[in-house]
Amino acid sequence: MRRKKAQQEVETLKKKLETQQETTDTNIREFEVKEAEVQRLQEEIQRMETLMESNNMEEHTKKDVEPDTSHSKEPNQTSCYTQDSHSGFIIEVHTRQSFCLKNTFHEDQQLGGWELKLQMNKTTPFTYTFEDSFKLNTGGDVTITCKNPRDNPADLVWEDLQFWNPGDKLQFSLSSNTGEDQHIVVKNLLSKDKN
């Protein structure tokens, strides 16, 4: 009888061991599946981070930077926002009433229907829409001025544009006729002793 009871206990223990082994095997398989999923997600994250870094270098992200004061006589001049410099468009602010838009692309730029916006400080931006036929040649530039320019020859007159003052923050943006924002670099060459 003792022997029979011992055999039953051994059989019961074997069954428990087999059940625990099956549970362990199932847990190992689930762990391996989850580990593979974690590996796949880490690779996906790394791929997305690489893609985001690549896009950030090309993205039209506006950055606050100090204005170019290399030509300026006063240290505290009109602050300008500068967009990424691999654009091909440069705006140079020369006076309190005009600026110059330059095309440094290696090809002519059709600007018909494009919008140029200028926000001074925190006011509502002024918007200038280029005529449908307007083209800016490679290496070319166009001087844009406020209405009634004082001894300031201009190619284009921006009728609703107001004068700005040294110390004003100027933010320019340029959008294509399809609404795509364009990179522009803004150079502040305005000094307090200029008009």
Short mmCIF file of C-alpha atoms in Angstrom, two decimals:
data_model
loop_
_atom_site.label_atom_id
_atom_site.label_comp_id
_atom_site.label_asym_id
_atom_site.label_seq_id
_atom_site.Cartn_x
_atom_site.Cartn_y
_atom_site.Cartn_z
CA MET A 1 0.00 0.00 0.00
CA ARG A 2 2.78 2.37 0.78
CA ARG A 3 4.35 1.56 -2.47
CA LYS A 4 1.16 2.27 -4.36
CA LYS A 5 0.71 5.55 -2.54
CA ALA A 6 4.32 6.50 -3.32
CA GLN A 7 3.77 5.69 -7.01
CA GLN A 8 0.63 7.88 -7.05
CA GLU A 9 2.55 10.74 -5.48
CA VAL A 10 5.32 10.27 -8.04
CA GLU A 11 2.72 10.29 -10.86
CA THR A 12 1.08 13.41 -9.41
CA LEU A 13 4.45 15.12 -9.16
CA LYS A 14 5.32 14.12 -12.73
CA LYS A 15 2.03 15.61 -13.96
CA LYS A 16 2.68 18.82 -12.01
CA LEU A 17 6.19 18.94 -13.44
CA GLU A 18 4.87 18.40 -16.98
CA THR A 19 2.24 21.12 -16.45
CA GLN A 20 4.86 23.50 -15.11
CA GLN A 21 7.18 22.61 -18.02
CA GLU A 22 4.37 23.33 -20.50
CA THR A 23 3.65 26.62 -18.74
CA THR A 24 7.35 27.48 -18.80
CA ASP A 25 7.59 26.58 -22.51
CA THR A 26 4.51 28.71 -23.24
CA ASN A 27 6.00 31.60 -21.27
CA ILE A 28 9.29 31.25 -23.16
CA ARG A 29 7.46 31.29 -26.51
CA GLU A 30 5.44 34.34 -25.45
CA PHE A 31 8.64 36.02 -24.24
CA GLU A 32 10.36 35.28 -27.56
CA VAL A 33 7.38 36.70 -29.46
CA LYS A 34 7.36 39.82 -27.27
CA GLU A 35 11.13 40.14 -27.55
CA ALA A 36 10.85 39.98 -31.35
CA GLU A 37 8.09 42.62 -31.22
CA VAL A 38 10.25 44.85 -29.01
CA GLN A 39 13.15 44.43 -31.45
CA ARG A 40 10.89 45.30 -34.38
CA LEU A 41 9.56 48.38 -32.56
CA GLN A 42 13.09 49.52 -31.68
CA GLU A 43 14.10 49.21 -35.33
CA GLU A 44 10.96 51.14 -36.35
CA ILE A 45 11.75 53.86 -33.80
CA GLN A 46 15.31 54.10 -35.07
CA ARG A 47 14.08 54.30 -38.68
CA MET A 48 11.57 57.04 -37.75
CA GLU A 49 14.21 59.02 -35.82
CA THR A 50 16.54 58.82 -38.82
CA LEU A 51 13.71 59.96 -41.09
CA MET A 52 12.81 62.82 -38.72
CA GLU A 53 16.44 63.98 -38.58
CA SER A 54 16.57 63.90 -42.35
CA ASN A 55 13.31 65.86 -42.60
CA ASN A 56 14.43 68.38 -39.97
CA MET A 57 17.40 69.31 -42.13
CA GLU A 58 15.08 70.00 -45.07
CA GLU A 59 12.04 71.23 -43.18
CA HIS A 60 10.81 74.81 -43.46
CA THR A 61 11.17 75.41 -39.77
CA LYS A 62 11.40 79.01 -38.67
CA LYS A 63 14.12 79.76 -36.14
CA ASP A 64 14.65 82.93 -34.13
CA VAL A 65 18.18 84.13 -34.68
CA GLU A 66 20.05 87.34 -34.23
CA PRO A 67 19.99 89.63 -37.27
CA ASP A 68 23.07 90.03 -39.42
CA THR A 69 24.61 93.19 -38.01
CA SER A 70 27.92 92.93 -39.83
CA HIS A 71 26.98 96.00 -41.93
CA SER A 72 25.15 97.74 -39.12
CA LYS A 73 26.59 100.62 -37.11
CA GLU A 74 24.31 100.24 -34.09
CA PRO A 75 24.33 97.03 -32.00
CA ASN A 76 20.60 97.02 -31.22
CA GLN A 77 18.92 96.98 -34.61
CA THR A 78 15.68 95.69 -36.06
CA SER A 79 15.33 92.05 -35.07
CA CYS A 80 14.60 89.67 -37.90
CA TYR A 81 13.56 86.06 -38.02
CA THR A 82 15.69 83.93 -40.31
CA GLN A 83 14.64 80.77 -42.01
CA ASP A 84 17.02 78.00 -43.09
CA SER A 85 19.74 79.23 -45.44
CA HIS A 86 19.71 76.62 -48.22
CA SER A 87 16.76 78.42 -49.77
CA GLY A 88 17.80 80.56 -52.65
CA PHE A 89 15.74 83.56 -51.46
CA ILE A 90 17.36 86.34 -49.46
CA ILE A 91 15.68 89.46 -48.12
CA GLU A 92 17.91 92.40 -47.26
CA VAL A 93 16.38 95.16 -45.17
CA HIS A 94 18.14 98.40 -46.13
CA THR A 95 15.86 101.18 -44.95
CA ARG A 96 12.78 101.80 -42.80
CA GLN A 97 10.63 101.71 -45.93
CA SER A 98 12.15 99.16 -48.32
CA PHE A 99 13.84 95.83 -48.68
CA CYS A 100 15.29 93.75 -51.48
CA LEU A 101 14.24 90.20 -52.40
CA LYS A 102 17.07 88.28 -54.12
CA ASN A 103 17.00 85.03 -56.08
CA THR A 104 20.15 82.99 -55.48
CA PHE A 105 18.70 79.83 -57.02
CA HIS A 106 20.42 78.48 -60.13
CA GLU A 107 17.24 79.03 -62.12
CA ASP A 108 14.63 81.71 -62.70
CA GLN A 109 11.71 81.68 -60.25
CA GLN A 110 8.14 82.23 -61.40
CA LEU A 111 6.56 84.10 -58.48
CA GLY A 112 3.16 84.77 -60.03
CA GLY A 113 0.47 84.40 -57.38
CA TRP A 114 3.02 83.92 -54.59
CA GLU A 115 2.45 85.71 -51.28
CA LEU A 116 5.09 87.59 -49.34
CA LYS A 117 4.09 88.40 -45.76
CA LEU A 118 5.72 90.79 -43.34
CA GLN A 119 4.76 90.84 -39.69
CA MET A 120 6.07 93.73 -37.60
CA ASN A 121 6.29 92.93 -33.91
CA LYS A 122 2.98 91.23 -33.00
CA THR A 123 0.73 93.02 -35.48
CA THR A 124 -1.34 91.35 -38.17
CA PRO A 125 0.96 90.52 -41.10
CA PHE A 126 0.90 92.62 -44.27
CA THR A 127 0.50 90.49 -47.40
CA TYR A 128 1.81 91.24 -50.89
CA THR A 129 0.69 89.01 -53.78
CA PHE A 130 2.94 88.99 -56.84
CA GLU A 131 1.27 89.54 -60.21
CA ASP A 132 0.70 86.37 -62.26
CA SER A 133 3.45 87.19 -64.76
CA PHE A 134 6.12 88.11 -62.18
CA LYS A 135 9.43 86.29 -62.63
CA LEU A 136 12.63 86.77 -60.63
CA ASN A 137 15.64 85.86 -62.75
CA THR A 138 18.60 83.86 -61.50
CA GLY A 139 20.84 86.20 -59.54
CA GLY A 140 18.21 88.91 -59.87
CA ASP A 141 16.60 91.02 -57.21
CA VAL A 142 13.58 93.22 -56.73
CA THR A 143 13.33 96.23 -54.43
CA ILE A 144 10.00 96.49 -52.65
CA THR A 145 8.99 99.67 -50.84
CA CYS A 146 6.13 101.23 -48.91
CA LYS A 147 3.78 103.57 -50.74
CA ASN A 148 5.09 107.07 -51.41
CA PRO A 149 8.79 106.20 -51.20
CA ARG A 150 11.04 109.15 -50.35
CA ASP A 151 13.91 109.27 -52.82
CA ASN A 152 13.97 105.50 -52.86
CA PRO A 153 13.71 103.93 -56.30
CA ALA A 154 11.73 100.71 -56.18
CA ASP A 155 10.71 97.97 -58.58
CA LEU A 156 7.50 97.24 -56.68
CA VAL A 157 5.36 99.37 -54.36
CA TRP A 158 3.57 97.58 -51.53
CA GLU A 159 0.59 99.89 -51.05
CA ASP A 160 -0.61 98.82 -47.58
CA LEU A 161 2.86 98.32 -46.08
CA GLN A 162 3.79 100.63 -43.19
CA PHE A 163 7.21 102.00 -42.23
CA TRP A 164 9.08 100.13 -39.52
CA ASN A 165 11.47 101.44 -36.91
CA PRO A 166 14.83 100.29 -35.62
CA GLY A 167 14.08 97.83 -32.83
CA ASP A 168 10.95 96.45 -34.53
CA LYS A 169 10.87 92.70 -35.01
CA LEU A 170 10.32 91.85 -38.66
CA GLN A 171 9.21 88.39 -39.71
CA PHE A 172 9.03 87.60 -43.42
CA SER A 173 7.42 84.55 -45.00
CA LEU A 174 7.07 83.58 -48.64
CA SER A 175 4.45 81.10 -49.88
CA SER A 176 4.14 79.66 -53.36
CA ASN A 177 0.89 79.86 -55.32
CA THR A 178 0.17 76.32 -54.05
CA GLY A 179 0.57 77.45 -50.43
CA GLU A 180 3.97 75.84 -49.85
CA ASP A 181 6.19 77.85 -47.50
CA GLN A 182 9.56 78.77 -48.98
CA HIS A 183 12.85 79.15 -47.15
CA ILE A 184 14.11 82.71 -46.94
CA VAL A 185 17.10 84.25 -45.27
CA VAL A 186 16.65 87.71 -43.81
CA LYS A 187 19.64 90.04 -43.51
CA ASN A 188 19.18 93.19 -41.50
CA LEU A 189 21.35 95.96 -42.90
CA LEU A 190 19.30 98.76 -41.32
CA SER A 191 21.07 101.21 -39.04
CA LYS A 192 19.53 104.03 -37.04
CA ASP A 193 21.21 106.72 -39.10
CA LYS A 194 19.48 105.54 -42.32
CA ASN A 195 15.97 106.59 -43.32
#
